[in-house]
GROMACS .gro file of C-alpha atoms in nm:
model
  311
    1GLN     CA    1   0.000   7.721   2.154
    2LEU     CA    2  -0.187   8.048   2.193
    3SER     CA    3  -0.011   8.379   2.232
    4ASP     CA    4  -0.106   8.594   2.534
    5GLN     CA    5  -0.295   8.825   2.304
    6GLN     CA    6  -0.500   8.536   2.167
    7LYS     CA    7  -0.565   8.401   2.517
    8MET     CA    8  -0.710   8.737   2.615
    9CYS     CA    9  -0.930   8.746   2.307
   10GLU     CA   10  -1.297   8.745   2.408
   11SER     CA   11  -1.464   8.624   2.090
   12PRO     CA   12  -1.377   8.292   1.921
   13LEU     CA   13  -1.502   8.456   1.599
   14SER     CA   14  -1.184   8.661   1.582
   15TRP     CA   15  -0.965   8.352   1.615
   16LEU     CA   16  -0.845   8.240   1.274
   17ARG     CA   17  -0.543   8.041   1.176
   18GLY     CA   18  -0.427   7.779   0.930
   19VAL     CA   19  -0.392   7.421   1.051
   20TYR     CA   20  -0.161   7.184   0.871
   21LEU     CA   21  -0.153   6.858   1.060
   22PRO     CA   22  -0.395   6.671   1.286
   23PRO     CA   23  -0.306   6.663   1.655
   24ALA     CA   24  -0.123   6.355   1.786
   25LEU     CA   25  -0.335   6.043   1.823
   26HIS     CA   26  -0.383   5.982   2.195
   27PRO     CA   27  -0.465   5.635   2.327
   28LEU     CA   28  -0.825   5.582   2.438
   29ASN     CA   29  -0.876   5.572   2.813
   30LYS     CA   30  -1.024   5.225   2.874
   31THR     CA   31  -1.006   5.219   3.254
   32LEU     CA   32  -1.387   5.231   3.293
   33VAL     CA   33  -1.463   4.939   3.061
   34ARG     CA   34  -1.622   4.676   3.285
   35ASP     CA   35  -1.594   4.350   3.091
   36GLY     CA   36  -1.391   4.176   2.824
   37LYS     CA   37  -1.659   4.132   2.557
   38TRP     CA   38  -1.557   4.449   2.371
   39LYS     CA   39  -1.230   4.317   2.230
   40ASP     CA   40  -1.342   4.307   1.865
   41VAL     CA   41  -1.521   4.644   1.885
   42ASP     CA   42  -1.210   4.796   2.040
   43SER     CA   43  -0.985   4.651   1.770
   44THR     CA   44  -1.213   4.796   1.498
   45GLN     CA   45  -1.211   5.129   1.679
   46GLU     CA   46  -0.831   5.148   1.680
   47LYS     CA   47  -0.820   5.072   1.305
   48ARG     CA   48  -1.072   5.348   1.231
   49ARG     CA   49  -0.880   5.598   1.442
   50SER     CA   50  -0.542   5.527   1.286
   51LEU     CA   51  -0.685   5.522   0.931
   52LEU     CA   52  -0.843   5.866   0.981
   53HIS     CA   53  -0.524   6.001   1.139
   54ASP     CA   54  -0.307   5.873   0.853
   55PHE     CA   55  -0.547   6.012   0.593
   56CYS     CA   56  -0.549   6.354   0.761
   57LYS     CA   57  -0.170   6.363   0.773
   58LYS     CA   58  -0.152   6.314   0.396
   59TYR     CA   59  -0.448   6.537   0.314
   60ASN     CA   60  -0.348   6.827   0.540
   61SER     CA   61   0.011   6.829   0.427
   62ARG     CA   62  -0.113   6.929   0.084
   63LYS     CA   63  -0.383   7.171   0.183
   64LYS     CA   64  -0.388   7.455   0.433
   65LEU     CA   65  -0.722   7.458   0.610
   66GLN     CA   66  -0.853   7.778   0.762
   67THR     CA   67  -1.167   7.815   0.964
   68HIS     CA   68  -1.308   8.006   1.261
   69LEU     CA   69  -1.284   7.815   1.587
   70VAL     CA   70  -1.648   7.897   1.663
   71HIS     CA   71  -1.757   7.743   1.331
   72LEU     CA   72  -1.531   7.443   1.382
   73VAL     CA   73  -1.718   7.342   1.699
   74SER     CA   74  -2.070   7.461   1.613
   75ARG     CA   75  -2.211   7.107   1.565
   76ILE     CA   76  -2.058   6.964   1.884
   77TYR     CA   77  -2.284   6.889   2.183
   78VAL     CA   78  -2.145   6.898   2.536
   79GLU     CA   79  -2.225   6.666   2.826
   80ASP     CA   80  -2.027   6.793   3.125
   81ARG     CA   81  -2.105   6.522   3.382
   82HIS     CA   82  -1.931   6.244   3.190
   83LYS     CA   83  -1.705   6.480   2.995
   84VAL     CA   84  -1.839   6.392   2.651
   85LEU     CA   85  -1.830   6.591   2.326
   86TYR     CA   86  -2.053   6.453   2.049
   87CYS     CA   87  -2.046   6.593   1.697
   88GLU     CA   88  -2.392   6.568   1.542
   89VAL     CA   89  -2.412   6.403   1.200
   90PRO     CA   90  -2.779   6.401   1.090
   91LYS     CA   91  -2.916   6.070   0.959
   92ALA     CA   92  -2.653   5.872   1.152
   93GLY     CA   93  -2.840   5.808   1.478
   94CYS     CA   94  -2.817   6.167   1.607
   95SER     CA   95  -3.169   6.187   1.757
   96ASN     CA   96  -3.107   5.887   1.981
   97TRP     CA   97  -2.760   6.015   2.064
   98LYS     CA   98  -2.908   6.342   2.187
   99ARG     CA   99  -3.157   6.144   2.397
  100VAL     CA  100  -2.866   5.953   2.553
  101LEU     CA  101  -2.679   6.278   2.627
  102MET     CA  102  -2.991   6.414   2.800
  103VAL     CA  103  -3.007   6.101   3.021
  104LEU     CA  104  -2.633   6.123   3.098
  105ASN     CA  105  -2.681   6.488   3.192
  106GLY     CA  106  -2.964   6.406   3.435
  107LEU     CA  107  -3.226   6.584   3.220
  108ALA     CA  108  -3.435   6.268   3.168
  109ALA     CA  109  -3.470   5.932   3.340
  110SER     CA  110  -3.496   5.731   3.019
  111ALA     CA  111  -3.416   5.786   2.652
  112HIS     CA  112  -3.747   5.624   2.558
  113ASN     CA  113  -3.963   5.900   2.707
  114ILE     CA  114  -3.813   6.190   2.509
  115SER     CA  115  -4.009   6.307   2.204
  116HIS     CA  116  -3.853   6.399   1.867
  117ASP     CA  117  -3.950   6.766   1.913
  118ASP     CA  118  -3.804   6.775   2.263
  119VAL     CA  119  -3.476   6.635   2.129
  120HIS     CA  120  -3.440   6.878   1.839
  121TYR     CA  121  -3.621   7.192   1.955
  122GLY     CA  122  -3.605   7.169   2.335
  123LYS     CA  123  -3.266   7.347   2.372
  124HIS     CA  124  -3.177   7.117   2.663
  125LEU     CA  125  -2.820   7.049   2.552
  126ARG     CA  126  -2.543   7.304   2.516
  127LYS     CA  127  -2.320   7.325   2.212
  128LEU     CA  128  -1.948   7.384   2.239
  129ASP     CA  129  -1.963   7.720   2.059
  130SER     CA  130  -2.172   7.861   2.347
  131TYR     CA  131  -1.867   7.855   2.581
  132ASP     CA  132  -1.589   8.114   2.596
  133LEU     CA  133  -1.248   8.041   2.443
  134LYS     CA  134  -1.109   7.888   2.760
  135GLY     CA  135  -1.419   7.669   2.799
  136ILE     CA  136  -1.390   7.550   2.440
  137TYR     CA  137  -1.019   7.469   2.468
  138THR     CA  138  -1.048   7.296   2.805
  139ARG     CA  139  -1.323   7.068   2.678
  140LEU     CA  140  -1.153   6.994   2.345
  141ASN     CA  141  -0.837   6.896   2.529
  142THR     CA  142  -0.985   6.694   2.818
  143TYR     CA  143  -1.325   6.549   2.716
  144THR     CA  144  -1.386   6.228   2.518
  145LYS     CA  145  -1.481   6.338   2.165
  146ALA     CA  146  -1.710   6.115   1.958
  147ILE     CA  147  -1.835   6.120   1.601
  148PHE     CA  148  -2.082   5.874   1.444
  149VAL     CA  149  -2.089   5.849   1.065
  150ARG     CA  150  -2.277   5.661   0.791
  151ASP     CA  151  -2.218   5.546   0.435
  152PRO     CA  152  -2.247   5.880   0.245
  153MET     CA  153  -2.486   5.758  -0.027
  154GLU     CA  154  -2.710   5.588   0.229
  155ARG     CA  155  -2.713   5.900   0.444
  156LEU     CA  156  -2.802   6.114   0.141
  157VAL     CA  157  -3.093   5.891   0.036
  158SER     CA  158  -3.215   5.872   0.396
  159ALA     CA  159  -3.218   6.253   0.416
  160PHE     CA  160  -3.407   6.281   0.086
  161ARG     CA  161  -3.669   6.028   0.196
  162ASP     CA  162  -3.718   6.193   0.532
  163LYS     CA  163  -3.746   6.550   0.404
  164PHE     CA  164  -3.911   6.511   0.062
  165GLU     CA  165  -4.106   6.183   0.054
  166HIS     CA  166  -4.311   6.281   0.360
  167PRO     CA  167  -4.512   6.596   0.436
  168ASN     CA  168  -4.279   6.862   0.577
  169SER     CA  169  -4.370   7.219   0.667
  170TYR     CA  170  -4.013   7.349   0.629
  171TYR     CA  171  -3.832   7.150   0.358
  172HIS     CA  172  -4.114   7.156   0.102
  173PRO     CA  173  -4.175   7.535   0.099
  174VAL     CA  174  -3.810   7.632   0.150
  175PHE     CA  175  -3.616   7.374  -0.053
  176GLY     CA  176  -3.889   7.201  -0.254
  177LYS     CA  177  -4.028   7.515  -0.418
  178ALA     CA  178  -3.683   7.640  -0.520
  179ILE     CA  179  -3.579   7.296  -0.653
  180ILE     CA  180  -3.897   7.246  -0.859
  181LYS     CA  181  -3.883   7.600  -0.996
  182LYS     CA  182  -3.524   7.561  -1.120
  183TYR     CA  183  -3.502   7.196  -1.228
  184ARG     CA  184  -3.853   7.090  -1.337
  185HIS     CA  185  -3.956   7.199  -1.685
  186ASN     CA  186  -4.327   7.270  -1.724
  187ALA     CA  187  -4.391   7.238  -1.348
  188ASN     CA  188  -4.759   7.280  -1.264
  189GLU     CA  189  -4.892   7.557  -1.043
  190GLU     CA  190  -4.964   7.327  -0.749
  191ALA     CA  191  -4.606   7.194  -0.737
  192LEU     CA  192  -4.462   7.547  -0.760
  193LYS     CA  193  -4.694   7.664  -0.483
  194THR     CA  194  -4.637   7.380  -0.233
  195GLY     CA  195  -4.287   7.251  -0.320
  196SER     CA  196  -4.414   6.896  -0.260
  197GLY     CA  197  -4.322   6.596  -0.476
  198VAL     CA  198  -3.954   6.672  -0.542
  199LYS     CA  199  -3.802   6.385  -0.739
  200PHE     CA  200  -3.467   6.236  -0.635
  201LYS     CA  201  -3.309   6.337  -0.967
  202GLU     CA  202  -3.418   6.700  -0.913
  203PHE     CA  203  -3.277   6.692  -0.560
  204ILE     CA  204  -2.942   6.566  -0.696
  205GLN     CA  205  -2.939   6.841  -0.962
  206TYR     CA  206  -2.973   7.091  -0.678
  207LEU     CA  207  -2.703   6.920  -0.470
  208LEU     CA  208  -2.448   6.924  -0.754
  209ASP     CA  209  -2.531   7.276  -0.877
  210SER     CA  210  -2.255   7.531  -0.802
  211HIS     CA  211  -2.529   7.799  -0.825
  212ARG     CA  212  -2.785   7.635  -0.597
  213PRO     CA  213  -3.113   7.826  -0.571
  214VAL     CA  214  -3.109   7.764  -0.193
  215GLY     CA  215  -2.816   7.687   0.038
  216MET     CA  216  -2.682   7.364   0.184
  217ASP     CA  217  -2.844   7.188   0.478
  218ILE     CA  218  -2.688   6.988   0.761
  219HIS     CA  219  -2.882   6.675   0.661
  220TRP     CA  220  -2.682   6.636   0.339
  221GLU     CA  221  -2.371   6.843   0.417
  222GLN     CA  222  -2.044   6.648   0.407
  223VAL     CA  223  -1.924   6.516   0.745
  224SER     CA  224  -1.587   6.674   0.663
  225LYS     CA  225  -1.761   7.015   0.681
  226LEU     CA  226  -1.991   6.939   0.975
  227CYS     CA  227  -1.736   6.795   1.218
  228TYR     CA  228  -1.389   6.876   1.072
  229PRO     CA  229  -1.238   6.533   1.153
  230CYS     CA  230  -0.892   6.641   1.035
  231LEU     CA  231  -0.883   6.941   1.270
  232ILE     CA  232  -1.056   6.798   1.576
  233ASN     CA  233  -0.894   6.488   1.712
  234TYR     CA  234  -1.194   6.259   1.770
  235ASP     CA  235  -1.125   5.988   2.025
  236PHE     CA  236  -1.407   5.763   1.907
  237ILE     CA  237  -1.540   5.696   1.556
  238GLY     CA  238  -1.871   5.511   1.554
  239LYS     CA  239  -2.057   5.395   1.245
  240PHE     CA  240  -2.431   5.374   1.180
  241GLU     CA  241  -2.375   5.028   1.035
  242THR     CA  242  -2.256   4.903   1.376
  243LEU     CA  243  -2.439   5.170   1.576
  244GLU     CA  244  -2.564   4.971   1.871
  245GLU     CA  245  -2.242   4.793   1.968
  246ASP     CA  246  -2.028   5.102   1.898
  247ALA     CA  247  -2.257   5.322   2.105
  248ASN     CA  248  -2.278   5.080   2.398
  249TYR     CA  249  -1.899   5.037   2.400
  250PHE     CA  250  -1.861   5.416   2.401
  251LEU     CA  251  -2.101   5.442   2.697
  252GLN     CA  252  -1.876   5.199   2.887
  253LEU     CA  253  -1.568   5.406   2.801
  254VAL     CA  254  -1.717   5.722   2.953
  255GLY     CA  255  -1.851   5.551   3.267
  256ALA     CA  256  -2.222   5.573   3.189
  257PRO     CA  257  -2.464   5.399   3.429
  258ALA     CA  258  -2.474   5.023   3.359
  259GLU     CA  259  -2.849   5.029   3.291
  260LEU     CA  260  -2.819   5.292   3.015
  261LYS     CA  261  -2.822   5.126   2.673
  262PHE     CA  262  -2.839   5.296   2.335
  263PRO     CA  263  -3.204   5.302   2.215
  264LYS     CA  264  -3.294   5.075   1.922
  265PHE     CA  265  -3.610   5.251   1.803
  266LYS     CA  266  -3.639   5.441   1.474
  267ASP     CA  267  -3.703   5.803   1.552
  268ARG     CA  268  -3.942   5.904   1.273
  269HIS     CA  269  -4.155   5.735   1.005
  270SER     CA  270  -4.118   5.415   1.204
  271SER     CA  271  -4.337   5.215   0.962
  272ASP     CA  272  -4.102   5.292   0.670
  273GLU     CA  273  -3.837   5.047   0.562
  274ARG     CA  274  -3.494   5.161   0.680
  275THR     CA  275  -3.272   5.311   0.410
  276SER     CA  276  -3.075   5.002   0.309
  277ALA     CA  277  -2.834   4.933   0.022
  278GLU     CA  278  -3.132   4.810  -0.183
  279VAL     CA  279  -3.334   5.129  -0.118
  280VAL     CA  280  -3.027   5.331  -0.223
  281ARG     CA  281  -2.997   5.125  -0.544
  282GLN     CA  282  -3.361   5.198  -0.634
  283HIS     CA  283  -3.302   5.573  -0.597
  284LEU     CA  284  -2.974   5.569  -0.788
  285LYS     CA  285  -3.150   5.407  -1.086
  286GLU     CA  286  -3.307   5.747  -1.157
  287LEU     CA  287  -2.964   5.903  -1.216
  288SER     CA  288  -2.717   5.899  -1.500
  289GLU     CA  289  -2.376   5.739  -1.458
  290GLU     CA  290  -2.221   6.086  -1.460
  291GLU     CA  291  -2.450   6.207  -1.180
  292ARG     CA  292  -2.365   5.904  -0.967
  293GLN     CA  293  -1.993   5.972  -1.016
  294LEU     CA  294  -2.041   6.340  -0.926
  295ILE     CA  295  -2.218   6.246  -0.600
  296TYR     CA  296  -1.923   6.022  -0.512
  297ASP     CA  297  -1.686   6.311  -0.590
  298PHE     CA  298  -1.896   6.544  -0.372
  299TYR     CA  299  -1.864   6.306  -0.074
  300SER     CA  300  -1.518   6.171  -0.163
  301LEU     CA  301  -1.354   6.299   0.158
  302ASP     CA  302  -1.620   6.126   0.370
  303TYR     CA  303  -1.566   5.802   0.178
  304LEU     CA  304  -1.188   5.818   0.228
  305MET     CA  305  -1.180   5.942   0.589
  306PHE     CA  306  -1.412   5.669   0.715
  307ASN     CA  307  -1.311   5.386   0.481
  308TYR     CA  308  -1.642   5.341   0.299
  309THR     CA  309  -1.628   5.155  -0.031
  310SER     CA  310  -1.745   5.346  -0.337
  311PRO     CA  311  -2.094   5.231  -0.439
   0.00000   0.00000   0.00000
């Protein structure tokens, strides 16, 4: 409950408090689901929700979490027509999710006609941190909140492949140059100049370094720090591994038009093999046993919150 003084507060930036326990787990509103074929998906959904809630109860009772409200909701996209909040987790189907939100919002007729650049740089969708305090609270308390996650190691390898194994005008000069300079002994002039050709082992050295030469990035940041699943009570937890059926069930829950289905296409580098368990294994071969353990430790909250088995 907010005090009157806090309610009057203009800027969410000034709102700071410790949170100890997750909010109560509310039942999902299933009144808009049109047929009975979703029984198994729904059962899985309930298990995921209660597992996350139980984990957060244990985790938060030991640790006081403090964060600015505006930061807490900075990755959450808003779709007002169907009252949806979607927390963006890169490399877990987020491009197609943003396409779907644009269709739901009446900004496009079909998800298939929206380009990658339009999705990520078009500024068509509002984020929750762009609203005032009342707008943020109203939506958090009344909209259906969704998060879609992915096996942490698979997500990490997918991000590396996307950003470093293909030409990239941002990640190579910004991250690549700094990574090669710090972690590659006897790097040649070309590599230092372009930042291209970062090896997976070098990328992992950067990730695990407490004195990183360049900051974190949303593509490999932990989901626990992107979406704060123990502080925001997500109504729906989808997984990349069951993306299509989870997404289409969610669209039923929020009353989306019957003809709107979650897109199947791969957003970028469509000729590449998807990042599978085998592709992950090939990348992990480059690492020592200690490095592999340290990656697991780095993502341990994500593994535990979403019930992924350690690799």
